[in-house]
Each structure stands twice: as C-alpha cells, then as structure tokens.
CSV table of C-alpha atoms (C1' of nucleotides) in Angstrom, one decimal:
chain,number,residue,atom,x,y,z
A,1,UNK,CA,143.9,78.3,72.9
A,2,UNK,CA,147.8,80.1,73.4
A,3,UNK,CA,147.0,83.9,74.9
A,4,UNK,CA,149.6,84.9,72.7
A,5,UNK,CA,151.3,88.6,72.9
A,6,UNK,CA,151.1,90.2,69.1
A,7,UNK,CA,149.9,93.6,69.7
A,8,UNK,CA,146.1,93.3,69.9
A,9,UNK,CA,146.0,97.2,68.3
A,10,UNK,CA,143.3,95.0,65.8
A,11,UNK,CA,141.9,98.1,64.3
A,12,UNK,CA,142.7,100.6,65.7
A,13,UNK,CA,139.0,102.6,64.1
A,14,UNK,CA,137.6,105.5,65.3
A,15,UNK,CA,140.4,107.8,66.3
A,16,UNK,CA,137.1,110.2,67.6
A,17,UNK,CA,137.8,113.9,67.8
A,18,UNK,CA,138.9,114.2,71.4
A,19,UNK,CA,141.5,112.1,71.8
A,20,UNK,CA,143.8,111.2,68.6
A,21,UNK,CA,146.9,110.3,70.1
A,22,UNK,CA,147.9,107.2,71.5
A,23,UNK,CA,144.6,104.9,73.3
A,24,UNK,CA,146.2,103.7,76.7
A,25,UNK,CA,145.9,99.8,76.2
A,26,UNK,CA,142.5,99.8,78.6
A,27,UNK,CA,140.4,103.1,78.7
A,28,UNK,CA,137.2,103.1,80.5
A,29,UNK,CA,136.2,105.9,78.1
A,30,UNK,CA,137.1,105.0,74.7
A,31,UNK,CA,135.9,101.4,75.7
A,32,UNK,CA,132.4,102.9,76.4
A,33,UNK,CA,131.8,105.3,73.3
A,34,UNK,CA,132.6,102.1,71.4
A,35,UNK,CA,129.7,100.3,73.0
A,36,UNK,CA,128.0,103.6,72.4
A,37,UNK,CA,128.5,103.4,68.9
A,38,UNK,CA,128.0,99.9,67.8
A,39,UNK,CA,124.9,100.0,69.5
A,40,UNK,CA,123.7,103.0,68.2
A,41,UNK,CA,124.6,101.2,64.6
A,42,UNK,CA,122.8,97.7,65.9
A,43,UNK,CA,119.6,99.4,67.8
A,44,UNK,CA,118.9,101.2,64.5
A,45,UNK,CA,118.8,99.1,62.0
A,46,UNK,CA,118.1,96.0,64.0
A,47,UNK,CA,115.8,96.6,66.0
A,48,UNK,CA,116.1,96.4,69.9
A,49,UNK,CA,114.8,93.1,70.1
A,50,UNK,CA,116.8,91.0,67.1
A,51,UNK,CA,120.3,93.0,68.1
A,52,UNK,CA,121.7,90.6,70.9
A,53,UNK,CA,124.2,92.2,73.3
A,54,UNK,CA,126.6,89.5,71.9
A,55,UNK,CA,126.6,90.5,68.3
A,56,UNK,CA,127.2,94.0,70.1
A,57,UNK,CA,129.9,93.8,72.0
A,58,UNK,CA,130.9,91.7,69.0
A,59,UNK,CA,131.3,94.6,66.5
A,60,UNK,CA,132.9,97.2,69.3
A,61,UNK,CA,135.6,94.7,69.9
A,62,UNK,CA,134.9,94.2,73.6
A,63,UNK,CA,134.5,91.5,75.7
A,64,UNK,CA,130.2,91.3,76.1
A,65,UNK,CA,130.4,91.4,80.0
A,66,UNK,CA,131.3,95.7,80.2
A,67,UNK,CA,128.0,96.0,78.8
A,68,UNK,CA,127.0,94.7,82.1
A,69,UNK,CA,130.0,96.7,84.3
A,70,UNK,CA,129.4,99.8,82.5
A,71,UNK,CA,125.1,100.2,81.8
A,72,UNK,CA,124.3,98.3,84.0
A,73,UNK,CA,122.2,96.6,80.9
A,74,UNK,CA,121.2,96.2,78.0
A,75,UNK,CA,118.4,98.3,78.5
A,76,UNK,CA,120.5,101.0,80.3
A,77,UNK,CA,122.6,100.9,77.5
A,78,UNK,CA,120.4,101.5,75.2
A,79,UNK,CA,118.7,104.8,76.9
A,80,UNK,CA,122.6,105.5,76.8
A,81,UNK,CA,122.1,105.3,72.9
A,82,UNK,CA,118.9,107.4,72.7
A,83,UNK,CA,119.6,110.5,75.2
A,84,UNK,CA,123.2,110.5,73.0
A,85,UNK,CA,121.1,110.9,69.9
A,86,UNK,CA,118.9,113.5,71.2
A,87,UNK,CA,121.8,115.2,72.6
A,88,UNK,CA,123.6,114.9,69.2
A,89,UNK,CA,120.7,116.1,67.4
A,90,UNK,CA,120.0,118.7,69.7
A,91,UNK,CA,123.4,120.1,69.2
A,92,UNK,CA,123.4,119.8,65.6
A,93,UNK,CA,120.1,120.7,64.8
A,94,UNK,CA,119.9,123.9,67.6
A,95,UNK,CA,121.0,126.5,65.2
A,96,UNK,CA,120.1,126.1,61.7
A,97,UNK,CA,118.1,129.9,60.0
A,98,UNK,CA,115.0,128.6,59.1
A,99,UNK,CA,115.8,128.7,55.3
A,100,UNK,CA,118.4,126.2,55.6
A,101,UNK,CA,115.8,123.2,57.2
A,102,UNK,CA,115.9,121.0,54.4
A,103,UNK,CA,119.1,121.0,53.7
A,104,UNK,CA,120.0,120.4,57.0
A,105,UNK,CA,117.0,117.1,57.5
A,106,UNK,CA,118.4,115.7,53.5
A,107,UNK,CA,121.6,115.4,55.4
A,108,UNK,CA,120.7,113.8,57.9
A,109,UNK,CA,118.5,111.6,56.3
A,110,UNK,CA,121.4,111.0,53.5
A,111,UNK,CA,123.6,110.5,56.4
A,112,UNK,CA,127.5,110.6,56.4
A,113,UNK,CA,128.5,106.9,56.0
A,114,UNK,CA,127.6,104.7,56.6
A,115,UNK,CA,127.9,105.4,60.5
A,116,UNK,CA,126.3,108.7,60.1
A,117,UNK,CA,123.6,110.2,61.6
A,118,UNK,CA,120.8,108.9,59.7
A,119,UNK,CA,121.2,105.9,62.5
A,120,UNK,CA,120.0,108.2,64.5
A,121,UNK,CA,117.1,109.0,63.3
A,122,UNK,CA,116.0,105.2,62.4
A,123,UNK,CA,117.4,105.1,66.1
A,124,UNK,CA,113.6,107.3,67.3
A,125,UNK,CA,110.8,104.5,65.4
A,126,UNK,CA,113.2,101.8,67.5
A,127,UNK,CA,110.9,101.3,70.7
A,128,UNK,CA,112.7,98.3,73.9
A,129,UNK,CA,109.3,97.5,75.6
A,130,UNK,CA,110.7,99.9,78.2
A,131,UNK,CA,108.7,102.8,80.3
A,132,UNK,CA,112.2,104.8,80.5
A,133,UNK,CA,113.4,104.5,77.1
A,134,UNK,CA,110.1,105.1,75.5
A,135,UNK,CA,110.2,108.0,78.0
A,136,UNK,CA,113.2,109.7,77.1
A,137,UNK,CA,112.6,109.0,72.8
A,138,UNK,CA,109.3,110.4,73.6
A,139,UNK,CA,111.4,113.7,75.3
A,140,UNK,CA,113.9,113.8,71.9
A,141,UNK,CA,111.1,114.4,69.6
A,142,UNK,CA,109.0,117.0,71.6
A,143,UNK,CA,112.1,118.5,71.3
A,144,UNK,CA,113.2,117.6,67.8
A,145,UNK,CA,109.5,119.0,66.6
A,146,UNK,CA,109.5,122.0,68.6
A,147,UNK,CA,112.3,122.5,67.7
A,148,UNK,CA,111.2,122.5,64.2
A,149,UNK,CA,108.0,124.3,64.5
A,150,UNK,CA,110.6,127.3,66.6
A,151,UNK,CA,112.8,127.4,63.5
A,152,UNK,CA,110.1,128.6,61.1
A,153,UNK,CA,108.9,131.0,63.8
A,154,UNK,CA,106.1,129.0,65.7
A,155,UNK,CA,105.9,129.4,69.7
A,156,UNK,CA,104.5,127.3,72.2
A,157,UNK,CA,101.8,131.0,72.8
A,158,UNK,CA,100.4,131.4,69.9
A,159,UNK,CA,96.4,130.7,68.4
A,160,UNK,CA,96.8,127.3,66.3
A,161,UNK,CA,100.1,126.6,68.2
A,162,UNK,CA,98.9,123.1,68.3
A,163,UNK,CA,98.4,122.2,65.0
A,164,UNK,CA,101.7,123.6,63.5
A,165,UNK,CA,103.7,121.6,65.9
A,166,UNK,CA,101.5,119.0,64.7
A,167,UNK,CA,103.0,120.1,61.4
A,168,UNK,CA,106.3,119.3,62.6
A,169,UNK,CA,105.7,116.7,64.0
A,170,UNK,CA,104.5,115.1,60.6
A,171,UNK,CA,107.6,116.4,59.2
A,172,UNK,CA,109.4,114.3,61.4
A,173,UNK,CA,107.4,111.7,60.3
A,174,UNK,CA,108.9,111.6,56.9
A,175,UNK,CA,112.2,112.5,58.1
A,176,UNK,CA,112.6,109.5,60.3
A,177,UNK,CA,110.1,107.2,57.9
A,178,UNK,CA,112.7,108.3,54.7
A,179,UNK,CA,115.4,106.8,56.6
A,180,UNK,CA,114.1,103.3,57.6
A,181,UNK,CA,112.4,103.0,54.2
A,182,UNK,CA,116.0,103.3,52.8
A,183,UNK,CA,118.0,101.4,55.3
A,184,UNK,CA,119.4,98.5,55.1
A,185,UNK,CA,116.3,95.3,55.8
A,186,UNK,CA,114.4,97.6,53.6
A,187,UNK,CA,116.5,99.8,50.7
A,188,UNK,CA,113.3,101.0,49.0
A,189,UNK,CA,114.6,102.7,45.3
A,190,UNK,CA,115.1,104.7,44.3
A,191,UNK,CA,114.6,106.4,47.4
A,192,UNK,CA,117.4,104.3,48.6
A,193,UNK,CA,120.3,105.3,46.7
A,194,UNK,CA,119.1,108.4,46.6
A,195,UNK,CA,121.9,111.1,47.7
A,196,UNK,CA,121.8,114.5,49.7
A,197,UNK,CA,121.1,116.5,46.7
A,198,UNK,CA,118.4,114.1,45.3
A,199,UNK,CA,116.5,114.6,49.0
A,200,UNK,CA,116.7,118.3,49.3
A,201,UNK,CA,114.8,119.6,46.3
A,202,UNK,CA,111.9,117.5,47.8
A,203,UNK,CA,112.0,118.0,51.4
A,204,UNK,CA,112.1,121.6,50.8
A,205,UNK,CA,108.7,121.1,49.1
A,206,UNK,CA,107.7,119.5,51.7
A,207,UNK,CA,108.5,120.7,54.6
A,208,UNK,CA,107.4,124.7,53.5
A,209,UNK,CA,104.6,122.7,52.8
A,210,UNK,CA,103.9,122.0,56.1
A,211,UNK,CA,105.6,125.2,57.7
A,212,UNK,CA,104.9,128.5,55.1
A,213,UNK,CA,108.3,129.9,55.8
A,214,UNK,CA,107.0,133.5,57.1
B,1,UNK,CA,79.3,74.3,77.2
B,2,UNK,CA,76.7,74.9,75.2
B,3,UNK,CA,75.4,72.0,73.0
B,4,UNK,CA,74.7,73.9,70.2
B,5,UNK,CA,75.0,73.0,66.6
B,6,UNK,CA,77.6,74.4,64.2
B,7,UNK,CA,75.7,76.1,62.3
B,8,UNK,CA,78.0,75.9,58.1
B,9,UNK,CA,78.6,80.4,57.9
B,10,UNK,CA,81.7,79.5,56.8
B,11,UNK,CA,82.7,83.9,56.4
B,12,UNK,CA,82.0,84.1,59.8
B,13,UNK,CA,83.2,88.3,60.7
B,14,UNK,CA,86.1,87.6,63.8
B,15,UNK,CA,84.5,86.6,66.9
B,16,UNK,CA,86.1,89.7,69.3
B,17,UNK,CA,88.0,87.6,71.6
B,18,UNK,CA,83.9,88.0,72.9
B,19,UNK,CA,81.4,87.6,71.1
B,20,UNK,CA,79.4,84.3,71.0
B,21,UNK,CA,79.8,83.8,67.2
B,22,UNK,CA,78.4,80.6,67.0
B,23,UNK,CA,81.2,79.1,65.3
B,24,UNK,CA,81.7,75.3,64.9
B,25,UNK,CA,84.3,74.2,67.3
B,26,UNK,CA,86.9,72.9,64.7
B,27,UNK,CA,87.5,75.2,62.1
B,28,UNK,CA,90.4,75.6,60.4
B,29,UNK,CA,90.3,79.2,58.3
B,30,UNK,CA,88.6,80.9,61.8
B,31,UNK,CA,92.0,78.5,63.7
B,32,UNK,CA,94.1,80.9,60.6
B,33,UNK,CA,92.4,84.3,60.7
B,34,UNK,CA,92.3,84.5,64.4
B,35,UNK,CA,96.3,84.1,64.3
B,36,UNK,CA,96.2,86.4,60.7
B,37,UNK,CA,94.5,88.9,63.4
B,38,UNK,CA,96.7,88.4,66.4
B,39,UNK,CA,99.8,88.1,64.9
B,40,UNK,CA,98.9,91.5,63.4
B,41,UNK,CA,98.4,93.5,65.9
B,42,UNK,CA,102.0,92.2,68.0
B,43,UNK,CA,103.9,93.0,64.7
B,44,UNK,CA,102.8,96.3,64.1
B,45,UNK,CA,103.3,96.7,67.7
B,46,UNK,CA,106.3,94.9,69.2
B,47,UNK,CA,107.9,95.0,66.1
B,48,UNK,CA,108.7,90.7,64.8
B,49,UNK,CA,111.8,89.8,67.1
B,50,UNK,CA,110.0,91.6,70.4
B,51,UNK,CA,107.0,89.3,69.1
B,52,UNK,CA,106.5,85.5,71.0
B,53,UNK,CA,104.7,83.3,69.6
B,54,UNK,CA,103.1,82.1,73.3
B,55,UNK,CA,102.0,86.1,73.0
B,56,UNK,CA,100.3,85.5,69.3
B,57,UNK,CA,98.8,81.9,70.3
B,58,UNK,CA,97.3,83.2,73.7
B,59,UNK,CA,95.7,86.8,72.1
B,60,UNK,CA,94.0,84.6,69.4
B,61,UNK,CA,93.0,81.8,72.0
B,62,UNK,CA,94.8,79.7,70.5
B,63,UNK,CA,98.0,76.3,71.3
B,64,UNK,CA,100.6,77.8,70.3
B,65,UNK,CA,101.5,74.8,68.6
B,66,UNK,CA,99.0,75.1,65.4
B,67,UNK,CA,101.2,78.4,64.7
B,68,UNK,CA,103.7,75.9,62.3
B,69,UNK,CA,100.4,73.7,61.9
B,70,UNK,CA,99.3,76.4,59.5
B,71,UNK,CA,102.2,78.8,59.1
B,72,UNK,CA,105.4,76.4,59.2
B,73,UNK,CA,106.9,78.9,61.5
B,74,UNK,CA,107.1,82.5,62.9
B,75,UNK,CA,108.7,83.1,60.1
B,76,UNK,CA,105.7,82.1,57.7
B,77,UNK,CA,102.9,83.8,60.5
B,78,UNK,CA,105.1,87.1,59.1
B,79,UNK,CA,104.8,86.3,55.8
B,80,UNK,CA,101.8,85.4,55.4
B,81,UNK,CA,100.7,89.1,57.6
B,82,UNK,CA,102.7,90.8,55.3
B,83,UNK,CA,100.8,89.6,52.4
B,84,UNK,CA,97.1,90.0,53.8
B,85,UNK,CA,98.6,93.1,55.0
B,86,UNK,CA,99.8,94.0,51.0
B,87,UNK,CA,95.9,92.6,50.1
B,88,UNK,CA,94.7,94.4,52.0
B,89,UNK,CA,95.9,98.5,51.2
B,90,UNK,CA,95.7,97.3,47.0
B,91,UNK,CA,91.7,96.6,48.0
B,92,UNK,CA,92.0,99.9,50.3
B,93,UNK,CA,93.2,102.6,47.8
B,94,UNK,CA,93.2,100.8,44.2
B,95,UNK,CA,90.5,103.2,43.1
B,96,UNK,CA,91.0,106.0,45.6
B,97,UNK,CA,90.7,109.2,42.9
B,98,UNK,CA,93.6,111.7,42.1
B,99,UNK,CA,91.7,114.1,44.1
B,100,UNK,CA,91.5,111.8,47.6
B,101,UNK,CA,94.3,110.9,47.9
B,102,UNK,CA,95.5,113.1,50.9
B,103,UNK,CA,91.6,111.6,52.9
B,104,UNK,CA,92.3,107.9,52.0
B,105,UNK,CA,95.8,108.3,53.5
B,106,UNK,CA,94.4,110.6,56.3
B,107,UNK,CA,91.8,107.1,57.1
B,108,UNK,CA,94.9,104.9,56.8
B,109,UNK,CA,96.7,106.6,59.7
B,110,UNK,CA,93.7,107.5,61.8
B,111,UNK,CA,93.3,103.9,61.5
B,112,UNK,CA,89.9,102.7,62.2
B,113,UNK,CA,90.4,101.8,66.2
B,114,UNK,CA,92.9,100.1,67.3
B,115,UNK,CA,92.4,96.7,65.6
B,116,UNK,CA,92.2,99.5,62.3
B,117,UNK,CA,94.1,100.1,59.4
B,118,UNK,CA,97.6,101.9,60.5
B,119,UNK,CA,98.2,99.3,61.8
B,120,UNK,CA,98.7,97.3,58.6
B,121,UNK,CA,101.1,100.4,57.7
B,122,UNK,CA,103.5,100.2,60.7
B,123,UNK,CA,104.3,96.1,59.8
B,124,UNK,CA,105.7,98.0,56.6
B,125,UNK,CA,107.8,99.0,58.6
B,126,UNK,CA,108.9,96.2,60.8
B,127,UNK,CA,112.0,93.6,59.3
B,128,UNK,CA,112.3,90.3,60.9
B,129,UNK,CA,115.8,89.8,59.5
B,130,UNK,CA,114.4,87.1,56.8
B,131,UNK,CA,115.0,88.1,52.9
B,132,UNK,CA,111.7,86.1,52.2
B,133,UNK,CA,109.8,88.9,54.2
B,134,UNK,CA,112.1,91.8,52.8
B,135,UNK,CA,111.3,90.9,49.3
B,136,UNK,CA,107.7,90.6,50.1
B,137,UNK,CA,107.8,94.0,52.1
B,138,UNK,CA,109.5,95.9,49.8
B,139,UNK,CA,107.2,94.8,46.8
B,140,UNK,CA,104.2,96.0,48.9
B,141,UNK,CA,106.0,99.2,49.2
B,142,UNK,CA,107.5,99.3,45.9
B,143,UNK,CA,103.1,98.7,44.2
B,144,UNK,CA,102.4,102.2,46.7
B,145,UNK,CA,104.8,104.6,45.6
B,146,UNK,CA,104.1,103.8,42.1
B,147,UNK,CA,100.2,103.2,42.6
B,148,UNK,CA,100.6,107.3,44.8
B,149,UNK,CA,102.0,108.7,42.0
B,150,UNK,CA,99.9,106.4,39.0
B,151,UNK,CA,96.6,108.7,40.9
B,152,UNK,CA,98.2,111.5,40.5
B,153,UNK,CA,99.3,111.1,37.0
B,154,UNK,CA,102.8,109.2,36.7
B,155,UNK,CA,103.4,107.3,34.0
B,156,UNK,CA,106.8,104.9,34.4
B,157,UNK,CA,108.4,106.0,30.7
B,158,UNK,CA,107.9,110.1,31.5
B,159,UNK,CA,110.9,112.1,31.5
B,160,UNK,CA,111.9,112.2,35.5
B,161,UNK,CA,109.7,109.3,36.1
B,162,UNK,CA,112.9,108.2,39.1
B,163,UNK,CA,112.0,112.0,40.8
B,164,UNK,CA,108.4,111.7,40.8
B,165,UNK,CA,108.7,108.1,42.1
B,166,UNK,CA,110.6,109.0,45.2
B,167,UNK,CA,108.6,112.0,46.1
B,168,UNK,CA,105.6,110.0,46.4
B,169,UNK,CA,107.9,107.4,48.7
B,170,UNK,CA,108.8,110.4,50.5
B,171,UNK,CA,105.1,110.3,50.5
B,172,UNK,CA,104.3,107.1,51.6
B,173,UNK,CA,107.3,107.6,54.5
B,174,UNK,CA,105.3,109.9,55.9
B,175,UNK,CA,102.5,107.9,56.5
B,176,UNK,CA,104.4,105.3,57.8
B,177,UNK,CA,106.1,106.6,59.4
B,178,UNK,CA,103.0,109.2,61.4
B,179,UNK,CA,101.8,105.5,61.7
B,180,UNK,CA,104.3,104.6,63.8
B,181,UNK,CA,104.9,107.7,65.9
B,182,UNK,CA,101.1,107.4,66.5
B,183,UNK,CA,101.9,104.1,68.1
B,184,UNK,CA,101.1,103.1,71.6
B,185,UNK,CA,104.8,102.2,72.3
B,186,UNK,CA,105.5,105.9,71.8
B,187,UNK,CA,102.1,107.9,71.2
B,188,UNK,CA,104.3,111.6,70.6
B,189,UNK,CA,102.0,114.3,71.3
B,190,UNK,CA,99.4,116.4,69.1
B,191,UNK,CA,99.9,113.8,66.6
B,192,UNK,CA,98.9,110.5,68.5
B,193,UNK,CA,95.6,111.9,69.6
B,194,UNK,CA,95.0,113.7,65.4
B,195,UNK,CA,92.0,112.6,64.5
B,196,UNK,CA,91.0,112.4,61.1
B,197,UNK,CA,90.0,115.4,59.9
B,198,UNK,CA,93.1,116.7,62.2
B,199,UNK,CA,95.2,115.2,59.6
B,200,UNK,CA,93.3,115.9,56.3
B,201,UNK,CA,95.3,119.1,55.7
B,202,UNK,CA,98.2,118.7,56.9
B,203,UNK,CA,98.8,115.7,54.1
B,204,UNK,CA,96.8,117.7,51.5
B,205,UNK,CA,99.2,121.0,51.5
B,206,UNK,CA,102.0,117.4,51.6
B,207,UNK,CA,100.6,115.1,48.9
B,208,UNK,CA,100.4,118.4,47.5
B,209,UNK,CA,103.5,120.2,47.6
B,210,UNK,CA,105.1,116.1,46.2
B,211,UNK,CA,102.8,115.5,43.9
B,212,UNK,CA,101.3,118.1,42.4
B,213,UNK,CA,98.5,117.8,41.1
B,214,UNK,CA,97.6,118.0,37.5
C,1,DT,C1',160.0,98.9,92.3
C,2,DG,C1',156.0,96.8,94.6
C,3,DG,C1',151.0,96.7,95.7
C,4,DG,C1',145.9,97.7,95.1
C,5,DT,C1',142.7,99.5,92.0
C,6,DA,C1',140.6,100.0,87.5
C,7,DA,C1',140.0,97.0,83.5
C,8,DG,C1',139.3,92.8,80.7
C,9,DT,C1',138.1,88.2,81.0
C,10,DC,C1',136.0,83.4,81.2
C,11,DA,C1',132.9,80.1,82.4
C,12,DG,C1',128.1,78.7,83.8
C,13,DC,C1',123.4,80.3,85.1
C,14,DA,C1',118.5,80.0,84.8
C,15,DA,C1',115.0,82.1,81.5
C,16,DG,C1',112.6,82.2,77.9
C,17,DC,C1',112.7,81.4,72.7
C,18,DG,C1',110.9,78.4,68.5
C,19,DT,C1',109.7,74.4,67.7
C,20,DT,C1',108.8,69.4,67.2
C,21,DT,C1',106.4,65.0,68.9
C,22,DA,C1',102.8,62.0,71.1
C,23,DC,C1',98.5,61.8,71.8
C,24,DA,C1',93.1,63.4,72.6
C,25,DT,C1',89.3,64.5,70.6
C,26,DC,C1',86.5,66.5,67.5
C,27,DT,C1',84.0,65.9,62.2
C,28,DA,C1',82.3,64.3,58.4
C,29,DG,C1',80.7,60.3,55.3
C,30,DC,C1',79.2,55.8,54.8
D,1,DG,C1',77.2,53.5,64.9
D,2,DC,C1',81.8,53.5,63.1
D,3,DT,C1',86.2,55.1,61.2
D,4,DA,C1',89.5,58.0,59.3
D,5,DG,C1',91.8,61.9,58.9
D,6,DA,C1',91.4,66.6,60.6
D,7,DT,C1',92.2,69.3,64.1
D,8,DG,C1',93.6,71.0,68.9
D,9,DT,C1',96.6,69.8,73.4
D,10,DA,C1',100.2,69.2,76.4
D,11,DA,C1',104.8,68.1,77.3
D,12,DA,C1',109.1,68.8,76.5
D,13,DC,C1',113.0,69.4,73.9
D,14,DG,C1',117.8,71.2,72.0
D,15,DC,C1',119.1,76.1,71.4
D,16,DT,C1',120.0,81.4,72.5
D,17,DT,C1',119.4,84.9,75.6
D,18,DG,C1',121.0,88.2,79.4
D,19,DC,C1',123.5,88.9,82.9
D,20,DT,C1',126.4,87.2,86.9
D,21,DG,C1',130.3,86.1,89.8
D,22,DA,C1',134.9,84.3,90.3
D,23,DC,C1',139.2,85.2,88.4
D,24,DT,C1',143.2,87.4,85.6
D,25,DT,C1',145.8,91.1,83.8
D,26,DA,C1',146.9,96.0,83.1
D,27,DC,C1',148.1,100.8,84.7
D,28,DC,C1',148.5,104.5,88.3
D,29,DC,C1',151.0,105.9,92.1
D,30,DA,C1',153.9,105.9,96.1
DNA sequence: TGGGTAAGTCAGCAAGCGTTTACATCTAGC
DNA sequence: GCTAGATGTAAACGCTTGCTGACTTACCCA
C-alpha cells in the first residue's frame, strides 16, 4: 500500500454554515460534525443496533477510532445525535405561530432532501436500550409536545391540561409515524412520495381536529 | 417429573410461562407457536437487530437451534411474525363498521395487556433490512390503509382516490406512532398510561378529520 | 525552524452474534 | 417391544462487533 500523497480533499461536502472558508486538513470540530451528520442519518434510517461504527466512520470519511475519541463510545455518539436533534427541533419549531403549525410539521416530514429534517423525527423513535439515551429522547419528546400544545393555547395549569397534552402527543406520533413510513426501508405509497404540499392539507385537518385553534 | 399422559389437545392455547398446560412433551406446532409469540414481543419492543435468537429461545423456553429448524433463520422467523401480525390484523379489523373505526384503533393501541395487540402495530415499524421482510410489511401496511379507507367509503377508482388513501395512511401512521411512543423503551406520558377510553376521543376527532364519515 | 501536542491511523483483541453439526431422546406405528 | 423418524440438546464454528493501545502525521507557536 503506497501511501499516496494526492490531496485527500475528497468530496469536500458539508460546507456547513459556520466555516465555509478553507478547511484545515485536521480539524477536530469539523470531524466531530461529520461524524454527527453521518451518525444521525444512519441511526434514523437503520436504527441503533443495525448501525455499526464502521458504517458511520466510512460515511463520514473518517477513521473508526475517532468515534471513541470524540464521543467515548457508540452510545455517546447516539446521545449526542439525540441532543443535537432536540436542539435543532426546538430552534426550528420554537417560534412557530399557532396558525402555521401544520405547515411546520409538513415541512419536517417532507424534509429538506435526504439529509433533511425528517431524519430528526425518525431518530426519535430509535432506541439504543441505554437508559441515558432513553431519558434524553423522552425529554425531547416531552418538550416538543408541550411546545406544540402551547402553540395552540395550552397552559400547564389549566383544567383538562392533561387531555390537551395527550392530543398534542397524538399529533407528534402522527408526524413521527409518517416520517418512518416514508423512510427508505418502508416507503409506503402514496405517503412516501407525497410532497410538502400534499401533506399540509391532511395535517391541517389533523392538527385542527386534535388541537382546535382558539 | 410428572408422569401424566399427554392428552391429544393439539390446539392448546399458550401456557403463560407458568400454567402447567397439559401438553405433549414434544410438540412441534406448539414449539413453533411459543417461538412466534416470544419473537413478536421481542421484535416489537427492541427491534430486529437488537433482538438475539438466544433471547427469543430463552423467552420461549426452547433451544436456540430450533429457530433454524423451524424458520430456517432469524430472518425467516421475523417474516413469519410479520405474516402472523398481518393475518391477525386483517382478521380483527376486517369487519369493523365505519362508525366504529376510532374505537377499533383505540383498542389496538391500548392493547390487551403486555402481550397484546399493540405489539403487532409496533412490529410494523421494525425493519430487518431484508428485502423480503420489507415487502411483506409494505403489503400489510398497504392492505391496512386500504381497508381503513374502504371502511370510510373509499373506492379505488374514484377521483381523488389517491388523496383519500394518503389520509388513511396518515391515520395509520398516527396509530403506529402512538403504539411505539407508548412502548416500554420510550413511555411518553401521559400518552403511555392513557387507557382505551382516554384514547378513543382524540382518535375519533383524528379519524373523522382525516376521513370524514359519509 | 525545531519541538510539543493535537489529530488521525492501524492492527488486533475479547465478546457476542447467527448458524451448523453431531448427538441424545422421545413418539408413533407396527 | 422394537424401530424409524420426529423432536430436542449441546458444543462448537466462523464471523462481525465495539473498542483499545501503540503508533504516525500534521499543525501551531516559541
């Protein structure tokens, strides 16, 4: 094996949003991000147990041992993915006006390409069997459902608050279920190839029925 | 060691791991059924890859090698589980009157105990990565959504048939998503501990909104 | 311009996986 | 009661897994 010296610049994907300028050939934070992106896609699509660390490392174009270095373990990488998905979810859905909730959900389900948002949703149904990861996911789901309910006028101390929260969680369940049914391993038609525009109508009816606008 | 004579009861229900059922000491069809039941629970709860054949065999109280004998492989056992779930699903939802669809879904999600129906639903989101299994599941899901749509007046050749089917699949997605969010690895509250009665109201609103009754 | 260290590489281990093989034991039919 | 085949058992096999430790390479700064 001759150690070639051609610029291993490879595909140079993920210009990201932060440092689009020249990329250092050795950049820990970028490597971390490459691993996170690859892992999120794999975990969301294939589940935790079916994904191997070698798969992830190959997708990221990075050595396997770096997963242990940066995330301690496969579990640690999974937890980092959950945290990242939670952050991003909270950021993108945080200030959704009450009347645009169905559109926001439709956008999430339809995703923005293969690397898109829908893999965040699918990730939330994947379990690693680890208690710490389960706790993170439960937190993300709880906050999301509370956020959705709040966007439709819910307040924690109102009477019947529990029922409203239950209804919000049914809506979340629908969104996540749809994301998984659309995913590559199932691809249920016509749901799988439905566009954002196709989804927004049914979703508006669904959300309005579960959480009537004020 | 009991010296009881094995009564010729071939269609004996599964002894719940403790019931001293009167069974033949060696009964292939019963062993098959024990494996199927144990496998369905494991696959539904933990997913395909996270479930080991030794887990299943231990749950069933049966030797590991018998999985290969009766189902060829772990894949074969998984496919048999999917087929069984599909059959049972079609049988129990086949003659649901149009106006009792939400109740039927609520009953499925709430399940009948831990070994209940909801594990069938959760199973439908689990993938083995095998193409044959994916095809079976896609068939079950397609038939289920068509059955649901048909119960609400859908006909395949009508105009707008595709949109109605999409809406039925959104309802299926909600049901399956809720079943998984309730499952032991996630247990999202208050959804997780909601009873059949708690679920039927939201589900009626959801189904009526997606598939308006005629 | 060197040297210290961060970043990345490589080969391999121990454990667990699905599966198979060779064998033991039970059951049914004569 | 005997025997052939059905049923169940035990012990591996070959392979993949997550992870590690010793190593090399690139980068930054004095």
